[in-house]
Tab-separated table of C-alpha atoms in Angstrom:
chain	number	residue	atom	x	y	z
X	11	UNK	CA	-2.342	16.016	-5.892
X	12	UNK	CA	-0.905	18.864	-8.050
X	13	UNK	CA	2.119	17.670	-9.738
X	14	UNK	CA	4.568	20.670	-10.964
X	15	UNK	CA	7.654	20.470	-12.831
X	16	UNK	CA	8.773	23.608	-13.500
X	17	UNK	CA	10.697	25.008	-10.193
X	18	UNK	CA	10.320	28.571	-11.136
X	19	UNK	CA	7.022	28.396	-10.694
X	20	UNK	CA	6.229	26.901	-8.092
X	21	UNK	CA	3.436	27.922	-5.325
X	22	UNK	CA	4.233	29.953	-1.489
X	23	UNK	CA	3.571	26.066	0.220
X	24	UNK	CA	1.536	26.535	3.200
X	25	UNK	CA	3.879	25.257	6.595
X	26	UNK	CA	5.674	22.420	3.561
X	27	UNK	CA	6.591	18.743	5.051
X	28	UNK	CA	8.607	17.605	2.853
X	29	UNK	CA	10.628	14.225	1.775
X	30	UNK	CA	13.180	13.813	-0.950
X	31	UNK	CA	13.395	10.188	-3.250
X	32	UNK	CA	13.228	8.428	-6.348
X	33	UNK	CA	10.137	6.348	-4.652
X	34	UNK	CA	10.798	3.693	-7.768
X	35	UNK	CA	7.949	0.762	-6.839
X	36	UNK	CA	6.043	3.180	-4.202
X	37	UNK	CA	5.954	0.168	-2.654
X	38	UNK	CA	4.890	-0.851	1.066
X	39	UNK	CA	8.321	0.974	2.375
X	40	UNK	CA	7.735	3.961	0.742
X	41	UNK	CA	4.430	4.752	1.837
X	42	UNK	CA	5.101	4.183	5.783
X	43	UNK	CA	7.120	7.534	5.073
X	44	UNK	CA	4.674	8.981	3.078
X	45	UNK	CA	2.135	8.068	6.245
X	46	UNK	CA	4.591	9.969	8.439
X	47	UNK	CA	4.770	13.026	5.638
X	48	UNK	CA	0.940	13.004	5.312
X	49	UNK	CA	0.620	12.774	9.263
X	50	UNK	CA	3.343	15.574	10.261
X	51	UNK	CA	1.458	17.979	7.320
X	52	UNK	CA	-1.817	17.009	8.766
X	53	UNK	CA	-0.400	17.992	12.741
X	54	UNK	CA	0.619	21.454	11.343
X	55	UNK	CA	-1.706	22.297	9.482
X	56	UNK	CA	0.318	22.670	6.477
X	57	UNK	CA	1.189	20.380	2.538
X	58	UNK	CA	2.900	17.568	2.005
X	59	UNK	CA	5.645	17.873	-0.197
X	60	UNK	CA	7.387	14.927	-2.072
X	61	UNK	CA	10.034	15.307	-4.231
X	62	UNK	CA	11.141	13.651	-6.589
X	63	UNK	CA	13.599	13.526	-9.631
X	64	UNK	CA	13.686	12.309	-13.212
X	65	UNK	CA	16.031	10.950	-14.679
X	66	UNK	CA	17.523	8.449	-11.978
X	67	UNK	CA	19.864	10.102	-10.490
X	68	UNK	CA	22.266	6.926	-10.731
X	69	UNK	CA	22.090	7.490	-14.256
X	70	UNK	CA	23.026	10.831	-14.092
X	71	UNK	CA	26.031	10.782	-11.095
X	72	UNK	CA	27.297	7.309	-12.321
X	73	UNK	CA	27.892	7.010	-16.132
X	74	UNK	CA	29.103	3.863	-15.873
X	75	UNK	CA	25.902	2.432	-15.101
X	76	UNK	CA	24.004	1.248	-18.005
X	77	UNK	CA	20.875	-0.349	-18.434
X	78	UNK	CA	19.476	0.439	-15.394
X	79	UNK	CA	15.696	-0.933	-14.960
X	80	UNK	CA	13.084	0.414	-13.127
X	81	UNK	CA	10.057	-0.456	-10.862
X	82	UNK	CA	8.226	2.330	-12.213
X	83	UNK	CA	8.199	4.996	-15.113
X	84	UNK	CA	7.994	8.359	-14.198
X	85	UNK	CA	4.298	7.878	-15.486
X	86	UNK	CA	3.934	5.233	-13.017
X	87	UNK	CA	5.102	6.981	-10.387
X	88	UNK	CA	2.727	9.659	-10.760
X	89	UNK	CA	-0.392	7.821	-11.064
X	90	UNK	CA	0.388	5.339	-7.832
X	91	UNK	CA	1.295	9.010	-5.927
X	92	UNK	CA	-1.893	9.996	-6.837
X	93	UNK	CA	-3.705	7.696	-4.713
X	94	UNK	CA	-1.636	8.085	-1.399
X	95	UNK	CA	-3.613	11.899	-0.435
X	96	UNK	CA	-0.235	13.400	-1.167
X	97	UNK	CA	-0.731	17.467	-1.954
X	98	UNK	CA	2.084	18.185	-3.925
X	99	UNK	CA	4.557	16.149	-6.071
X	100	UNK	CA	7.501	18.016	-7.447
X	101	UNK	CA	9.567	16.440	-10.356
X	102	UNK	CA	13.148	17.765	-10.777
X	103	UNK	CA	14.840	17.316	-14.036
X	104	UNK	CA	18.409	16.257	-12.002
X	105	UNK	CA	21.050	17.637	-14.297
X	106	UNK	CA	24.754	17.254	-13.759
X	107	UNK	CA	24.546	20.836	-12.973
X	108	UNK	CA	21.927	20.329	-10.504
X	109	UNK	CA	23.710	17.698	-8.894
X	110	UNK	CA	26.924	19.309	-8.554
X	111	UNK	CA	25.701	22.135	-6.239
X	112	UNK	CA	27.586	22.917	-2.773
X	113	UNK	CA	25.483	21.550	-0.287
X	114	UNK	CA	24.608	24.540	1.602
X	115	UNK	CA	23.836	25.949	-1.877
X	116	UNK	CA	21.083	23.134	-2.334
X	117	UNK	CA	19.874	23.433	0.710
X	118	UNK	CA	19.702	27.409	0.710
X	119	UNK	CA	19.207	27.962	-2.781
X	120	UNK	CA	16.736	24.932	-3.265
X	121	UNK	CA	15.115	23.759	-0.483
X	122	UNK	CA	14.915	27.082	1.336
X	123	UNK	CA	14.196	29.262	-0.954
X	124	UNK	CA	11.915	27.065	-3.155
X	125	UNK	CA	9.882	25.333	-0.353
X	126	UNK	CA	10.376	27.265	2.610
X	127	UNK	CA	9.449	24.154	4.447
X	128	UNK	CA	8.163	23.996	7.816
X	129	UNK	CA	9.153	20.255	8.854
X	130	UNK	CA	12.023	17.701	6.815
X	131	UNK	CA	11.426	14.440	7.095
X	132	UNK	CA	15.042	12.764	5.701
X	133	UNK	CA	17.272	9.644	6.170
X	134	UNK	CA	20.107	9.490	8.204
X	135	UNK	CA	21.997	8.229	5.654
X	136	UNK	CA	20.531	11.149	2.773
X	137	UNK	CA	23.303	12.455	0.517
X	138	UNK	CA	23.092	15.132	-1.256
X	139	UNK	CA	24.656	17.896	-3.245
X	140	UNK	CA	28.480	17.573	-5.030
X	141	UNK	CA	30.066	14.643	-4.341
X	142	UNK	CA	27.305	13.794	-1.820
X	143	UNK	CA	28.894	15.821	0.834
X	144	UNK	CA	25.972	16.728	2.489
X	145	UNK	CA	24.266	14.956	4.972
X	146	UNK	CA	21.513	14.695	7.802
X	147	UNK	CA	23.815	16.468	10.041
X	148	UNK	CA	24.491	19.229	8.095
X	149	UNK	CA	20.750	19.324	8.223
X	150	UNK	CA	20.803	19.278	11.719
X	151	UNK	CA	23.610	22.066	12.575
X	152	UNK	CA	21.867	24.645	9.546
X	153	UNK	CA	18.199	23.818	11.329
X	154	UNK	CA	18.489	26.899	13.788
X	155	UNK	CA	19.645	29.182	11.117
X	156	UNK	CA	17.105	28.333	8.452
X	157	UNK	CA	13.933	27.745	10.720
X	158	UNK	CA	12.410	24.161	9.917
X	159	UNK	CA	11.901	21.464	12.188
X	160	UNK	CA	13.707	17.634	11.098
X	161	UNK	CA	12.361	15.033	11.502
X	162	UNK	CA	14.934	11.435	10.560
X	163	UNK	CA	13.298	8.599	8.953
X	164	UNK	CA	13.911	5.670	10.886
X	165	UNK	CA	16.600	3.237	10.166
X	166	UNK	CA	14.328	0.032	10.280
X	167	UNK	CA	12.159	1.351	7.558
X	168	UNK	CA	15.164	2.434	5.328
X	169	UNK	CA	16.472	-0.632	4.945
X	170	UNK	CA	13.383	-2.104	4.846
X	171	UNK	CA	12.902	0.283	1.821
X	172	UNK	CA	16.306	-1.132	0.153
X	173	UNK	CA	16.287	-4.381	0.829
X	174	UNK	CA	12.774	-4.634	-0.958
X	175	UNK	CA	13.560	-2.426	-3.590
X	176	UNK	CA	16.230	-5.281	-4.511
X	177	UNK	CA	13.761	-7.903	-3.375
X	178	UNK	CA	11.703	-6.807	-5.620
X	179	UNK	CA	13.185	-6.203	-8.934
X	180	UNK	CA	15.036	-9.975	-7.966
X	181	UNK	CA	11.304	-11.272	-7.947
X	182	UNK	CA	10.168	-9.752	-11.208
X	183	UNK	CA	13.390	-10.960	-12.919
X	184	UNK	CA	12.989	-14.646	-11.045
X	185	UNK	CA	9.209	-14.380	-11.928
X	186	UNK	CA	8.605	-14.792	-8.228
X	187	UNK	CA	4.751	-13.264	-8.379
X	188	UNK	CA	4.497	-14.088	-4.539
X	189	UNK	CA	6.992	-11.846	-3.551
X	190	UNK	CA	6.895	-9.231	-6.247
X	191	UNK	CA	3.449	-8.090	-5.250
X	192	UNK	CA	3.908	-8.499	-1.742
X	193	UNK	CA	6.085	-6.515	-0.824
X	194	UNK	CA	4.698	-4.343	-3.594
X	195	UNK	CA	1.051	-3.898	-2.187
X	196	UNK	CA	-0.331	-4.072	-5.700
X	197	UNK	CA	-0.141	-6.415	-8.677
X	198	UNK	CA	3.041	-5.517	-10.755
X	199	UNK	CA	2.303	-3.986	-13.996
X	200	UNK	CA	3.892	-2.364	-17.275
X	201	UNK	CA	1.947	-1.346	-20.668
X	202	UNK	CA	3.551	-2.078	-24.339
X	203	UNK	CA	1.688	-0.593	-27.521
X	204	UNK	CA	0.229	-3.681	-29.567
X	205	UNK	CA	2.236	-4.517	-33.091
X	206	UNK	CA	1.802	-6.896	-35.616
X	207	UNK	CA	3.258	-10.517	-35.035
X	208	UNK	CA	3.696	-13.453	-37.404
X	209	UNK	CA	-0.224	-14.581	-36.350
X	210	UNK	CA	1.449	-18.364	-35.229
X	211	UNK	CA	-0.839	-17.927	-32.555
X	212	UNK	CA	-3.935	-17.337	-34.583
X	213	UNK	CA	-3.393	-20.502	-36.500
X	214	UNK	CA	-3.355	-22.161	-32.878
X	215	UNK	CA	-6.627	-20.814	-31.984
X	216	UNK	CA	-4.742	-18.026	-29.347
X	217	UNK	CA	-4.541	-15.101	-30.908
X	218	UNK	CA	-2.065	-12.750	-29.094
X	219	UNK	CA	-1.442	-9.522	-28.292
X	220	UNK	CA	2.607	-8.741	-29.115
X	221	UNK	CA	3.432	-5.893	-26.913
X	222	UNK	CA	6.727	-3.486	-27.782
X	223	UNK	CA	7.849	-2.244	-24.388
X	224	UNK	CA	8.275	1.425	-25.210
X	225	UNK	CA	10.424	2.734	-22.133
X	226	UNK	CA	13.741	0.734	-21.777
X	227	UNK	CA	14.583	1.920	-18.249
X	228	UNK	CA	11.302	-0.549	-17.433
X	229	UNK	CA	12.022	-3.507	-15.516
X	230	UNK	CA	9.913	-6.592	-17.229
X	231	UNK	CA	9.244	-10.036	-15.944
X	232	UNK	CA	11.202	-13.111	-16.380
X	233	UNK	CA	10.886	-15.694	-19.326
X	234	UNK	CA	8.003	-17.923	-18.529
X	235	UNK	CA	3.987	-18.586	-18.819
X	236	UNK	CA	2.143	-16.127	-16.379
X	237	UNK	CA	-1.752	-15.418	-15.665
X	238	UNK	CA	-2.824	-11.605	-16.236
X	239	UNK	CA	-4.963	-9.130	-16.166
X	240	UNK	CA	-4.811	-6.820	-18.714
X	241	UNK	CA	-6.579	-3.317	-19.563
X	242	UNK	CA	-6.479	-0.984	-22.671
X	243	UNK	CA	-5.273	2.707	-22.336
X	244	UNK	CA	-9.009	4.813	-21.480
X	245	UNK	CA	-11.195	1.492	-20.370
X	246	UNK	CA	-11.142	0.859	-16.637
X	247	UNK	CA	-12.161	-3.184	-17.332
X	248	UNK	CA	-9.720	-5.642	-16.665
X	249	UNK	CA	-9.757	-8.955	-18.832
X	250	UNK	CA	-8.496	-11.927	-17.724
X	251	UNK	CA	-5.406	-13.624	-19.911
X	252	UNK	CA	-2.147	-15.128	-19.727
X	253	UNK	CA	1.011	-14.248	-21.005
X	254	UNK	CA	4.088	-15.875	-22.254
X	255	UNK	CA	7.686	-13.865	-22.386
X	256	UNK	CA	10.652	-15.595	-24.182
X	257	UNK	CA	12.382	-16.834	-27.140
X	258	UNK	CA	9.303	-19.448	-28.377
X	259	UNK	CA	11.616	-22.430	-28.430
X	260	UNK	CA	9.074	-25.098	-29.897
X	261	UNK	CA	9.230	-22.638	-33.150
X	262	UNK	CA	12.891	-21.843	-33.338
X	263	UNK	CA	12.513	-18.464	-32.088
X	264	UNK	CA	15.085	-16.117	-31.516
X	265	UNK	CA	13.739	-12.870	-30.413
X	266	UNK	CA	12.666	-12.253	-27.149
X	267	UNK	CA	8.453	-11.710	-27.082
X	268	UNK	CA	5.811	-10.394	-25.263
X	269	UNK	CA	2.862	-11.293	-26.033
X	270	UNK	CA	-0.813	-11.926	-24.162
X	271	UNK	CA	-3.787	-14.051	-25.133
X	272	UNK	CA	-6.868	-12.256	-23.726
X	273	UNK	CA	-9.623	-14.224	-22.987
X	274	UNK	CA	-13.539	-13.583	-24.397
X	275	UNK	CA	-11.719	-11.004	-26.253
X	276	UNK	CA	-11.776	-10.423	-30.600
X	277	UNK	CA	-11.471	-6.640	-30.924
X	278	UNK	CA	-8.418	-5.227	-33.583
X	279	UNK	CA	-5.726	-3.242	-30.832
X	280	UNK	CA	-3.250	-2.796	-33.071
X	281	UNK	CA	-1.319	0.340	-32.730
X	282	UNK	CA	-3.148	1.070	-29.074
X	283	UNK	CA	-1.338	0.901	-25.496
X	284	UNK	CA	-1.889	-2.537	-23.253
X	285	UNK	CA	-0.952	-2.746	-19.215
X	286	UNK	CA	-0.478	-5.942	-18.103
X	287	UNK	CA	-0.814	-6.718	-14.600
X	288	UNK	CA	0.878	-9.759	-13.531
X	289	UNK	CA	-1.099	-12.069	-11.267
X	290	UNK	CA	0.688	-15.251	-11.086
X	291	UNK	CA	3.840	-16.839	-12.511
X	292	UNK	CA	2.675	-20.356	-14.064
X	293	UNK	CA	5.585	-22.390	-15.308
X	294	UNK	CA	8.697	-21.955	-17.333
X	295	UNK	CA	9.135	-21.510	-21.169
X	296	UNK	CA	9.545	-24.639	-22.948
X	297	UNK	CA	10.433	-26.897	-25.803
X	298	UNK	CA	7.489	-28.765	-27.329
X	299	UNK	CA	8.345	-31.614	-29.734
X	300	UNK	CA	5.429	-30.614	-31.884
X	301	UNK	CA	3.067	-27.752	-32.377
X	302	UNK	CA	0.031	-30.376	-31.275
X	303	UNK	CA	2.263	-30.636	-27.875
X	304	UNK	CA	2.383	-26.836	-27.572
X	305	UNK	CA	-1.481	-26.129	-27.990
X	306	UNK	CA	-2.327	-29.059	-25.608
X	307	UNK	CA	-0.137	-27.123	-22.999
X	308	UNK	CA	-1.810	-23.670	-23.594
X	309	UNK	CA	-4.763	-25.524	-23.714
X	310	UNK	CA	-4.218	-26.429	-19.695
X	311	UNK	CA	-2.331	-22.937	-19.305
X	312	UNK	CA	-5.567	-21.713	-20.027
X	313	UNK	CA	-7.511	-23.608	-17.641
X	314	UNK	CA	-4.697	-22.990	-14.778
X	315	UNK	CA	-5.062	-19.283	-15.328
X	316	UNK	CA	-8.516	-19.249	-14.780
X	317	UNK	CA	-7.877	-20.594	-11.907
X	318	UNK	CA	-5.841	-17.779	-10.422
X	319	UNK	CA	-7.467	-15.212	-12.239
């Protein structure tokens, strides 16, 4: 997949399909249209074409949304694209300016000009340009005078697409593992760069990984005791662990923590970047009356991990 992010300079696309979204999650919604893009490409002998924009654009056409949290970074994004046989993946930068276009100006002076696409494979209900005046039937009445075949998206799979979207960022909140991967295909994951703690859990005999999150537009699972597998940035092995996110009641804690015991595992990580991939939620965070309480239950967290792992 060639990824290009500079729309000057973009290649003549042989006979371009191409689809337009954020694809946050890639999940199992998003790729039945990316079978249809790959498919239609395939019948015409031509590229597939996604494209895609960063930022959100919610965050861009709707300042009064804040803290908006994502499936996927951008980096994300990329690397499950990758695997889908997708030829092309164009990122946008979507500027205010960008989005404020006339939509025959977008279509003309963007799509047209910078694509020249053979086949668009759209929503009916796709909005674009200022004030999201445009729509599939402007698509439809311009077809003739641009030359490129449409092709709609069908309306079972877009709302299958948005109700799991919202399904699933629910589930990762909820800790609902079940669900989350699911409808996800794939084990939810995010990475965090590993910092120094106050070592409690090295006195307890489980050392831990404390993980910063480094992109706050990433969604991260609810408070609770979870089974993982988790991989350093540059080694393809996966370690089994578990992980605990919350406030660490039994000690008085008031800051909200990541961190992840990795079993069979000694090595210093400081300073290097962690993914976790979430396998299984295993109970909620709670208060111990003692710290002899708390390692007894990590001691059987440990053994119910293993378990799932």
């Amino acid at each position: 997949m060639q990824i290009h992010r500079n729309i000057e300079a973009l290649p003549a696309f042989k006979n371009a399909v191409i689809t337009i979204g954020t694809f946050d999650g890639v999940h199992e919604g998003h790729r039945k249209v990316i079978r249809q893009l790959t498919a239609q490409a395939r019948a015409v002998n031509g590229e597939s074409v996604i494209i895609t924009f960063h930022p959100h654009p919610r965050k861009v056409v709707n300042s009064s949304i804040l803290g908006l949290r994502l499936i996927n970074t951008l980096a994300e994004r990329i690397e499950l694209l990758e695997l889908l046989e997708i030829d092309h993946l164009v990122i946008i930068p979507f500027t205010e300016v960008f989005a404020n276009q006339l939509p025959e100006d977008y279509l003309c002076d963007f799509l047209i000009e910078k694509f020249r696409p053979h086949t668009i494979i759209i929503g009916y209900d796709h909005r674009f340009g200022r004030d999201r005046m445009g729509d599939y039937k402007l698509l439809e009445q311009l077809q003739e005078k641009y030359h490129y075949e449409l092709q709609e998206i069908p309306k079972h799979i877009l709302d299958n697409i948005s109700i799991s979207s919202t399904k699933i960022r629910e589930a990762i909140l909820k800790g609902d593992t079940p669900t989350t991967n699911h409808l996800l295909g794939y084990d939810f994951f995010f990475e965090g760069e590993v910092v120094h703690g106050d070592k409690l859990g090295r006195e307890l005999g489980y050392p831990t990984a404390n993980l910063k999150i480094t992109d706050d537009e990433k969604i991260i699972p609810g408070n609770g005791i979870y089974a993982v597998y988790v991989s350093l940035a540059g080694d393809p092995h996966r370690y089994k662990g578990m992980m605990s996110i919350g406030l660490r009641p039994t000690v008085n804690g008031t800051k909200r923590t990541v961190e992840v015991n990795i079993f069979d595992f000694d090595a210093s990580i400081y300073g290097q970047t962690l993914r976790v991939y979430v396998k299984q939620f295993l109970r909620e965070e709670v208060r111990f009356d003692s710290l002899e309480a708390l390692v007894k239950q990590i001691d059987q967290d440990k053994v119910d991990s293993l378990a799932v792992l």
